[in-house]
Coordinates of C-alpha atoms in Angstrom, one line a residue:
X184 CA 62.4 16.9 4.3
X185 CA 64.4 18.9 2.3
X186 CA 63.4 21.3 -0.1
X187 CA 63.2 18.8 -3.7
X188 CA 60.8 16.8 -1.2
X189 CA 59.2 19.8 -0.5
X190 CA 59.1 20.4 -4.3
X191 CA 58.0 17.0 -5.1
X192 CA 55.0 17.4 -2.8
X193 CA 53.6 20.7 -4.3
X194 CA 54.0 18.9 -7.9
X195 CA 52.0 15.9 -6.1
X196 CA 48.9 18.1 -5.4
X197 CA 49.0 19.9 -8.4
X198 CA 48.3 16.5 -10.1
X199 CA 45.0 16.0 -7.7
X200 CA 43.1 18.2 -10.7
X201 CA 44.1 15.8 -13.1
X202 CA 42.3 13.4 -11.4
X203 CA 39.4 14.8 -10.4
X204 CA 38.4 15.7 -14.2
X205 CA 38.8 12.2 -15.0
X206 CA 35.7 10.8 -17.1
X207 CA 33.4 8.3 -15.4
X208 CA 30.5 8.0 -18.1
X209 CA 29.8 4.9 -19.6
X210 CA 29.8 6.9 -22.8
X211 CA 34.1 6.1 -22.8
X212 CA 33.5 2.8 -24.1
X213 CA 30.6 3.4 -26.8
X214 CA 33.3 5.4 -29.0
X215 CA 34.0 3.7 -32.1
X216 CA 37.7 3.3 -31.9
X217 CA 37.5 2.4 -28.3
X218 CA 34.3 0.0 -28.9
X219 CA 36.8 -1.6 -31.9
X220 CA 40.1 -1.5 -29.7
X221 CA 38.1 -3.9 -27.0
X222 CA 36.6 -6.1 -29.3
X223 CA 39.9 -7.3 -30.9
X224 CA 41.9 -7.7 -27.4
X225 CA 38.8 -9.9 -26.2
X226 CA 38.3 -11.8 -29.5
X227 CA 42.6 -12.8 -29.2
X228 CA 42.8 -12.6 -25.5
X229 CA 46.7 -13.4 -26.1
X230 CA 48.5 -10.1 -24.7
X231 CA 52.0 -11.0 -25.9
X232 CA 50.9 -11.6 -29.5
X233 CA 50.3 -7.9 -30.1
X234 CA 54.5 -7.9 -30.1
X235 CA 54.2 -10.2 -33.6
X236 CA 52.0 -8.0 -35.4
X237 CA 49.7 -5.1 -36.1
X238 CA 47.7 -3.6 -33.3
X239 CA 43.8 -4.0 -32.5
X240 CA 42.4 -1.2 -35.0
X241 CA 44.7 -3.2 -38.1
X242 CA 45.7 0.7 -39.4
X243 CA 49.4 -0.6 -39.8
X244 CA 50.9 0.9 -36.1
X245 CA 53.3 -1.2 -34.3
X246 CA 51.5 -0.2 -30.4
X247 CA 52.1 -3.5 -28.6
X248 CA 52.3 -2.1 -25.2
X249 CA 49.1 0.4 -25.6
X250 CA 47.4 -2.7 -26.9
X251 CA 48.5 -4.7 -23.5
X252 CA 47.6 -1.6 -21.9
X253 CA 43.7 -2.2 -23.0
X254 CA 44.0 -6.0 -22.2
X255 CA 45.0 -5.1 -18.4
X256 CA 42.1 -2.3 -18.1
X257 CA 39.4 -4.8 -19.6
X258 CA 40.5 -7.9 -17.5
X259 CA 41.1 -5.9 -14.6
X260 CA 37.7 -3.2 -15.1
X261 CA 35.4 -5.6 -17.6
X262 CA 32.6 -3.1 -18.9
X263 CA 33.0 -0.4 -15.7
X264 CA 34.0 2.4 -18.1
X265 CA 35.6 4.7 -15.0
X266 CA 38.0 2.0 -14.2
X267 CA 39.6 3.1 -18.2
X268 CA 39.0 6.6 -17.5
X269 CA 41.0 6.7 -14.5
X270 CA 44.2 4.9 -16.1
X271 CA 44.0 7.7 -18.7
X272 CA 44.5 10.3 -15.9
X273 CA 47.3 8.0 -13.9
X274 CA 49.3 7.9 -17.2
X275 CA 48.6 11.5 -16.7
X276 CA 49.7 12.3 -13.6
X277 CA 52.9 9.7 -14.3
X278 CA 53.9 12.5 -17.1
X279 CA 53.8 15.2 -15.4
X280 CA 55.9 13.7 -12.3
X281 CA 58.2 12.1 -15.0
X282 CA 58.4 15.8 -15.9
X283 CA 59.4 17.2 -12.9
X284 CA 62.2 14.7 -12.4
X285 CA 63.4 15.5 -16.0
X286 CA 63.3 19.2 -15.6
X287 CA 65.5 18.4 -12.0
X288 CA 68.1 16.4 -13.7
X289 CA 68.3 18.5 -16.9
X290 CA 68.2 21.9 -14.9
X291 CA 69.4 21.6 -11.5
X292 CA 66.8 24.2 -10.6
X293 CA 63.7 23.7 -8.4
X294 CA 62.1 26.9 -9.7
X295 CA 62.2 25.9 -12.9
X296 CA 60.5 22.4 -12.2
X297 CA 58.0 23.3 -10.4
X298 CA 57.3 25.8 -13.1
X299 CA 57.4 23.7 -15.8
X300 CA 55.2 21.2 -13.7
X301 CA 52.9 23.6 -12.6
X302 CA 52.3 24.7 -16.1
X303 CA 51.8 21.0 -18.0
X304 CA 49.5 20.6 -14.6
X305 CA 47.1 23.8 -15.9
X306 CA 47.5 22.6 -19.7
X307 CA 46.3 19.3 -18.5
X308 CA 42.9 20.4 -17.5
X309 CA 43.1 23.3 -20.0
X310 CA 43.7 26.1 -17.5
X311 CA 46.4 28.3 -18.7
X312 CA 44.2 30.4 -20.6
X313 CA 43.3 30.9 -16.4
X314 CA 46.5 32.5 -15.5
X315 CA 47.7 34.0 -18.9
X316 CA 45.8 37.3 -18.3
X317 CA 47.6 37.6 -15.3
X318 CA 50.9 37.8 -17.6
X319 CA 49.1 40.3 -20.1
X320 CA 48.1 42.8 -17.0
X321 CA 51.9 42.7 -15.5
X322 CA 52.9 43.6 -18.9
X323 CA 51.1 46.6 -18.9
X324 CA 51.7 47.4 -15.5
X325 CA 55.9 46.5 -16.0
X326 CA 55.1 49.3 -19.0
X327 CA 54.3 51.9 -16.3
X328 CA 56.4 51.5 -13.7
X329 CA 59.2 51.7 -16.1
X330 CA 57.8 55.0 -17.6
X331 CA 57.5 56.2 -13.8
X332 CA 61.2 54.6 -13.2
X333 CA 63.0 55.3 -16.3
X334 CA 60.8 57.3 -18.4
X335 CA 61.8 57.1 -21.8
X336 CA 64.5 54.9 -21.7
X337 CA 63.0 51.9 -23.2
X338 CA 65.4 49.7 -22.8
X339 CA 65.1 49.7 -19.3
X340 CA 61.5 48.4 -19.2
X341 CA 60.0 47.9 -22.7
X342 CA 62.0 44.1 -22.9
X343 CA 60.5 43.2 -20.3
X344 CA 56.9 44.4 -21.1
X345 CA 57.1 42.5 -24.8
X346 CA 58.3 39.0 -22.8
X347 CA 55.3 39.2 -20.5
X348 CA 52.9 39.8 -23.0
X349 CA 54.8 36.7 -25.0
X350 CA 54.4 34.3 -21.7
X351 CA 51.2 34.9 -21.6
X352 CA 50.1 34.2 -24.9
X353 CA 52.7 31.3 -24.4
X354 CA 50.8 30.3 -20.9
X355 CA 47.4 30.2 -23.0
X356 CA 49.2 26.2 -24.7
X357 CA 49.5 25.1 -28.1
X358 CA 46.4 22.9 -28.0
X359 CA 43.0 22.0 -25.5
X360 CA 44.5 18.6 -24.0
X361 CA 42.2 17.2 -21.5
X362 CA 39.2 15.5 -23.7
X363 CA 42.2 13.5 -25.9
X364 CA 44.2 12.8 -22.8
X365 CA 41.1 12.0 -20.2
X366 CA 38.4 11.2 -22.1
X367 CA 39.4 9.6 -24.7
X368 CA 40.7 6.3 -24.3
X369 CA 43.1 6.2 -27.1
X370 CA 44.4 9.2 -26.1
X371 CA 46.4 7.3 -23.9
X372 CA 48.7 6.3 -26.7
X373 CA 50.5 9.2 -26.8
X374 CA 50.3 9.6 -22.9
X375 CA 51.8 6.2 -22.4
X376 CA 54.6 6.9 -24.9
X377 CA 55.6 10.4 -23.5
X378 CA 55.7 8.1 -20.0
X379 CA 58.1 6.7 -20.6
X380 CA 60.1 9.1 -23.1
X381 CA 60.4 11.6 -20.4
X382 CA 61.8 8.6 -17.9
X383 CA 64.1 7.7 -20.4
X384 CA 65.2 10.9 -20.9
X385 CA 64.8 11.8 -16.8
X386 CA 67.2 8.4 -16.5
X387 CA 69.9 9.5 -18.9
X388 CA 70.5 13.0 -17.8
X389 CA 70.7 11.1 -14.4
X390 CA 73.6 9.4 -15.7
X391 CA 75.2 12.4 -17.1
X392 CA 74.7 13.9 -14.1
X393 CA 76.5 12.1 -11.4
X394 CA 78.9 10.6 -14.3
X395 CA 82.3 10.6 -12.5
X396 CA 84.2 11.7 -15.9
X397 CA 84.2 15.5 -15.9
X398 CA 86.4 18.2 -18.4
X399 CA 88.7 19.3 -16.1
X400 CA 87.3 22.4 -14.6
X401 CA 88.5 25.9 -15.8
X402 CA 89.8 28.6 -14.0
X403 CA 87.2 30.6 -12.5
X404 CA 86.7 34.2 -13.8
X405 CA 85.5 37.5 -12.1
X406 CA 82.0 37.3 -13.1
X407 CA 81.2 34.1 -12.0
X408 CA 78.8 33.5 -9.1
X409 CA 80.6 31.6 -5.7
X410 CA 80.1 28.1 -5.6
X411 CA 76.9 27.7 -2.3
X412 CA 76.0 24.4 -0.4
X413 CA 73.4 23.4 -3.0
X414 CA 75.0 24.4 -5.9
X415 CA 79.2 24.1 -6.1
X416 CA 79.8 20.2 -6.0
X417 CA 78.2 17.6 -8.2
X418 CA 76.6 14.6 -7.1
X419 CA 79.1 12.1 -6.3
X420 CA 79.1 9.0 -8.6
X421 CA 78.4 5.6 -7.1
X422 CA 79.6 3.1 -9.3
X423 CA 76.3 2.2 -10.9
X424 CA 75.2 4.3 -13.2
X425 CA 74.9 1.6 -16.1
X426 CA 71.9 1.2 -14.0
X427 CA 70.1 3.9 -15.0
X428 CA 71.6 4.0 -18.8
X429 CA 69.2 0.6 -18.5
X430 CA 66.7 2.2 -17.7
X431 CA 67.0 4.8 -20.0
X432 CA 66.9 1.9 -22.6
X433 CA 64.5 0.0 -21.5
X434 CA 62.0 3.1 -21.6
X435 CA 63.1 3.9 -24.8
X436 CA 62.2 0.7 -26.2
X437 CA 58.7 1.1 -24.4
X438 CA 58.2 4.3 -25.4
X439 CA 59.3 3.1 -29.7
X440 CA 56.5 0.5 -29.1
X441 CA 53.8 2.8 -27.9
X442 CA 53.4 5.3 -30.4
X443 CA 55.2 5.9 -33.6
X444 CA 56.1 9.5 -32.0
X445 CA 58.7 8.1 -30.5
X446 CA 61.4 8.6 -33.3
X447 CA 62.3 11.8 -32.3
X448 CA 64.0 10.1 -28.7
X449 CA 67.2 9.3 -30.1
X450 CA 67.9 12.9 -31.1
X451 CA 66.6 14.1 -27.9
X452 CA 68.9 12.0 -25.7
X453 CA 71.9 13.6 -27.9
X454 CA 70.4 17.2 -27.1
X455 CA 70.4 16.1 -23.6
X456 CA 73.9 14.7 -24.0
X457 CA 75.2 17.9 -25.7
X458 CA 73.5 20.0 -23.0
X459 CA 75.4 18.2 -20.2
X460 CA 78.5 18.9 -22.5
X461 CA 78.5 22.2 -22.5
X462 CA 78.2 22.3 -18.7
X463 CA 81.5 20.3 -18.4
X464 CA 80.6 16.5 -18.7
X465 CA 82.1 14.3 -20.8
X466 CA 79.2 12.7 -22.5
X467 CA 78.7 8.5 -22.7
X468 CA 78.5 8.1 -26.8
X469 CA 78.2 4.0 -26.1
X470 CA 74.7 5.1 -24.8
X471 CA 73.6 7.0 -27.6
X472 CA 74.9 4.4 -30.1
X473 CA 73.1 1.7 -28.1
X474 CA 69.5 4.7 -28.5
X475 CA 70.3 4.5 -32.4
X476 CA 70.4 0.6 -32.4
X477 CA 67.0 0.3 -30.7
X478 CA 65.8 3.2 -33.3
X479 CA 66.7 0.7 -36.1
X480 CA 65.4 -2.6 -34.3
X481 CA 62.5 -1.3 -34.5
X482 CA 62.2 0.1 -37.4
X483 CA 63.2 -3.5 -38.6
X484 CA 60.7 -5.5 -36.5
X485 CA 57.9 -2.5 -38.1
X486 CA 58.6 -3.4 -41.6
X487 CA 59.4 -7.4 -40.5
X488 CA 55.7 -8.3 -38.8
X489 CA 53.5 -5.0 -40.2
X490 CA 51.3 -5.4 -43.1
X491 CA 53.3 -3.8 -46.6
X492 CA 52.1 -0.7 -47.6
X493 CA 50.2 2.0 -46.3
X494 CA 46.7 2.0 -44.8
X495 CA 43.5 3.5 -45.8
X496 CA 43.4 5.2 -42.9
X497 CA 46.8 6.2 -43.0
X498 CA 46.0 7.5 -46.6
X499 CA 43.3 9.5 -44.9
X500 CA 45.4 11.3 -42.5
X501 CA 48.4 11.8 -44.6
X502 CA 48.8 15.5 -45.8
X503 CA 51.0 18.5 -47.1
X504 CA 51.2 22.1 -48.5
X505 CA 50.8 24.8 -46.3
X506 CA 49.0 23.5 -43.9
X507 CA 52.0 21.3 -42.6
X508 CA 54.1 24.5 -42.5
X509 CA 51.8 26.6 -40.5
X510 CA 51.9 23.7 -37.7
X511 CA 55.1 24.3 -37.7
X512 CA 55.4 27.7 -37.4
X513 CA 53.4 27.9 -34.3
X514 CA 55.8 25.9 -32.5
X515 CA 58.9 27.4 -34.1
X516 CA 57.4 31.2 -34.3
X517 CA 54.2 31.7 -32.6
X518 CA 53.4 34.8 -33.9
X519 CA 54.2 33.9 -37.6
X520 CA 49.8 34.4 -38.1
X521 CA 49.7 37.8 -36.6
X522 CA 53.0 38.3 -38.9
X523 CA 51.5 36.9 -41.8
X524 CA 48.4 39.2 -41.0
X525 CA 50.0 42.1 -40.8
X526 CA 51.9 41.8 -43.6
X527 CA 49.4 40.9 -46.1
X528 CA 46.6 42.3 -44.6
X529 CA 47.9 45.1 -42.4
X530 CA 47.4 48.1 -45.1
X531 CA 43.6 47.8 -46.0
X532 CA 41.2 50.3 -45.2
X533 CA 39.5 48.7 -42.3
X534 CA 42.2 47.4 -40.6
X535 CA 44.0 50.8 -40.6
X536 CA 40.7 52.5 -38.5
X537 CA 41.2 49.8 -36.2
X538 CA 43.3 48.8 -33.1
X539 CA 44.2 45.2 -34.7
X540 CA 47.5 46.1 -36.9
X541 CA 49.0 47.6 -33.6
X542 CA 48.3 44.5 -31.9
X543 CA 49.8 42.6 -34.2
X544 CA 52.6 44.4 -34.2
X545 CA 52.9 44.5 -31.1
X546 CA 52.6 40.3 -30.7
X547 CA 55.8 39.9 -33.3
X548 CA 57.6 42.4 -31.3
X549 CA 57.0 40.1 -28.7
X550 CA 58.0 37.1 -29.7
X551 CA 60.9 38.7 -31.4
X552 CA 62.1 40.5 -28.2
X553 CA 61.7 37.0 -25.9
X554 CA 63.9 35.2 -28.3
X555 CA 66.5 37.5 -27.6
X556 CA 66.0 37.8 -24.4
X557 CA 66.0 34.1 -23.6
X558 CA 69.8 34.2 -24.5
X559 CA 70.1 34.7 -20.4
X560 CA 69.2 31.5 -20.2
X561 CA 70.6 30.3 -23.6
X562 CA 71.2 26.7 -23.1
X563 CA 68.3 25.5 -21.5
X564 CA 65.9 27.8 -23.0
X565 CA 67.7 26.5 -26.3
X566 CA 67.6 22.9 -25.7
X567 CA 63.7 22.8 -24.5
X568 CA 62.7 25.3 -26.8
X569 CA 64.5 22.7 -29.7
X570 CA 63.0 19.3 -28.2
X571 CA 59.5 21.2 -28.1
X572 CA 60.0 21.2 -31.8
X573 CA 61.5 18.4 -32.9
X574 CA 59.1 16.1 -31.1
X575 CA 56.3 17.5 -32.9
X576 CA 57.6 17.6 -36.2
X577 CA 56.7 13.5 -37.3
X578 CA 53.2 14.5 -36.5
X579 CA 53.2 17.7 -38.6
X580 CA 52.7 15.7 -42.0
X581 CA 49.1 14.3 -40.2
X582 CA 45.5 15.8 -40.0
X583 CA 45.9 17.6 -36.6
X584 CA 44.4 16.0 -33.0
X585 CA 45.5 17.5 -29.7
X586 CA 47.2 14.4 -28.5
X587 CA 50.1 14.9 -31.2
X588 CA 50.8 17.8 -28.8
X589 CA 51.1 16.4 -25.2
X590 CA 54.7 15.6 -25.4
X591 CA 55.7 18.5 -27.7
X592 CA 53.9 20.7 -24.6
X593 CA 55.5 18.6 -21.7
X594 CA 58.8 20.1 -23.2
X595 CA 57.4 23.3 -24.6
X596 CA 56.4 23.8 -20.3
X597 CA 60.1 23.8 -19.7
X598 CA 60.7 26.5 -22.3
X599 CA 58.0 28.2 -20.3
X600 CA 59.4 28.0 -17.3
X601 CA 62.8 29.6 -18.9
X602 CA 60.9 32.6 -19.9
X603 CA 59.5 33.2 -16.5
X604 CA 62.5 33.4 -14.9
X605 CA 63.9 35.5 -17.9
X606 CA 60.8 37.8 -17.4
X607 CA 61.9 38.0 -13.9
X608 CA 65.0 39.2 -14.1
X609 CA 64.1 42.0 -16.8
X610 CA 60.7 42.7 -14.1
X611 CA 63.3 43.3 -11.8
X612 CA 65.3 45.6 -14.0
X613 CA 62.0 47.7 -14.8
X614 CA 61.0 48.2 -11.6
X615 CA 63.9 49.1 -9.7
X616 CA 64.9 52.9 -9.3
X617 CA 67.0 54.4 -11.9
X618 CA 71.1 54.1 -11.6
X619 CA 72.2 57.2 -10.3
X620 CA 76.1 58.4 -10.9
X621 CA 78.5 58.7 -7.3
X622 CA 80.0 61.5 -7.5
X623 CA 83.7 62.1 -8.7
X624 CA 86.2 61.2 -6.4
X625 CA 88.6 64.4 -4.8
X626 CA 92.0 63.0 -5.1
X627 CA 93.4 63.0 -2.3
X628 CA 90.9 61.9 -0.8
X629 CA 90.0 62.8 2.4
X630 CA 92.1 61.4 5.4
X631 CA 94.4 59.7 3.0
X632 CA 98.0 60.3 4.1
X633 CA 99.9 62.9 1.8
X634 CA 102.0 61.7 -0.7
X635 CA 105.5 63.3 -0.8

């Protein structure tokens, strides 16, 4: 086995959690939606009709393939409610596996997959507020070797101190996942969609990647690393890789009618696209004009077989103001609150006799610092950091639930695993003894031959 395989079986055990949270009390199917959800697929009992028109609950959402989801579980399960509880934690563990192979075809790196994997794995059962004190305490010790290394010569350590303590508040996740994801049966409509968005997107970088149309290569430079076994030659192209451009297609159509989230795929597969770019590929635009064509078929068929208008329920969740823009900002700028706190509220009286300003400033120096820092990683770090982001932002304009965040976080764990490895390298940097200068040179020098 080689090492991916090796890879690929850590990322298998790290989904065995996932499963053993999963829900087995009756009390799944006695929740309203849920209760409502089964009613209407046994009332129709006619799968393939939930492709001509609105879904079980009648809130105006095109979700045919969630909706056939619940007609399998109840023919398959009846009223046994662990049989639905154990399909929310398989669409689950399917993520975070779809995941890994993304983060391999997008990265090239096993590190960074398994760290990615490892972390969706934790925010899955709501665990990385387990390991995020581990990042706080190497913080503060990176901030005393570096005193002991370098002394005062900040820049030597203090980079490094700031990114830890920013992974770790980054390692604590954006929102608690596991009751919307595992226990709650609708949940699963944002679990099924970001199935199949991250195979669609796992399928596409796929193609880019053993595309046989490269930019010719340029000349290599000084400071470039030697091509090794593993990482000098690209995968050889086979002659069908339409195949997984299908794929990529197909999922992408599943994913559009699963949850309205969805949207955002098109844009990602042309950040994907651009990524692969950059590194030298000649992109495939066919395939991303074939990704907008699906975008507008089904907005079409929406508008074609939905009730007009909005819902009451849609009316109910609808909002704006500042709220919306907060959401945002913890995703674009997670410590914009401890900014905003400081700034407005930094300067009273009682703040000022406590430790809470400094903390705060020391959490926007943070994330400051880590944004600059991730330019060692620029691309990647770039391109998960903006997918993160962009996937969330249709859901920004609704009353918050935790499962508008499990694809947002799948990508955001990618951006996490860039940090790590940017926190690394600057660790490594801290700790290691200060540069000392060799000394100058006696010219001649000694046992040269004498020039006449």
């Amino acid at each position: 086995m080689n090492r991916w395989g090796w890879g690929l079986l850590v990322v298998v055990l790290a989904c065995l959690p996932i499963l053993a949270r999963r829900s087995t009390s009756p009390a799944l199917l006695r929740d309203t939606d849920t209760s409502e959800l089964l009613k209407a697929v046994r009332l129709r009992h006619s799968p393939l009709s939930w492709f001509l028109g609105d879904w079980p609950l009648q809130n105006h959402f095109y979700r045919p393939v969630v909706a056939i989801s619940f007609e399998v579980d109840s023919a398959v399960y009846g009223d046994r409610a662990a049989g639905y509880g154990l399909t929310n934690s398989l669409l689950c563990v399917g993520c975070l596996l779809a995941l890994f192979w993304f983060c391999a075809e997008l990265t090239g790196s096993l590190s960074l997959s398994l760290i990615a994997a490892f972390v969706f794995a934790l925010w899955n059962i709501d665990s990385g507020a387990v390991v995020a004190p581990g990042a706080a305490w190497a913080s503060g010790g990176i901030a005393s070797m570096g005193l002991i290394r370098h002394g005062l010569r900040v820049r030597h350590w203090l980079p490094a101190s700031l990114c830890l303590a920013f992974l770790s508040y980054e390692l604590g996740g954006i929102a608690a996942l596991s009751f919307r994801m595992s226990w709650w049966l609708p949940g699963r409509t944002a679990s099924l969609m970001a199935l199949f968005a991250l195979i669609s997107l796992a399928s596409y970088a796929r193609l880019e990647r053993i595309g046989p149309d490269r930019m010719p290569p340029r000349e290599p430079t000084a400071t470039d690393l030697p091509a090794t076994r593993t990482s000098g030659a690209p995968s050889q192209a086979t002659g069908r890789e339409w195949l997984w451009a299908l794929l990529s297609l197909a999922c992408l159509a599943l994913a559009l009618a699963s949850y309205e989230q969805a949207v955002v795929l098109p844009v990602a597969l042309l950040g994907v696209g651009l990524l692969f770019q950059l590194g030298g590929h000649r992109i495939r635009w066919p395939w991303h004009a074939a990704s907008w064509a699906l975008l507008l078929l089904y907005l079409a068929i929406r508008k074609l077989v939905l009730p007009a208008g909005v819902s009451g329920y849609q009316l109910q969740q609808f909002r704006h103001g500042v709220t919306v823009a907060w959401s945002i900002a913890r995703y674009v700028f997670p410590a914009s609150f401890d900014a905003r706190d400081l700034l407005f509220g930094g300067l009273s009286g009682a703040l000022l006799l406590s430790l809470e300003p400094l903390r705060q400033a020391w959490a926007v120096s943070a994330n400051v610092v880590a944004y600059l820092q991730i330019r060692r990683r620029l691309w990647v770090g770039l391109c998960a950091y903006a997918l993160s982001v962009g996937s969330f932002l249709p859901m920004a304009w609704l009353k918050p639930f935790e499962h508008y965040h499990y694809l947002p976080m799948a990508f955001r764990a990618l951006f996490v695993a860039v940090l790590a490895a940017v926190c690394f390298d600057l660790s490594v940097t801290a700790v290691s003894p200060r540069a000392r200068q060799a000394p100058p040179r006696p010219s001649p020098a000694p046992g040269s031959l004498l020039r006449p």
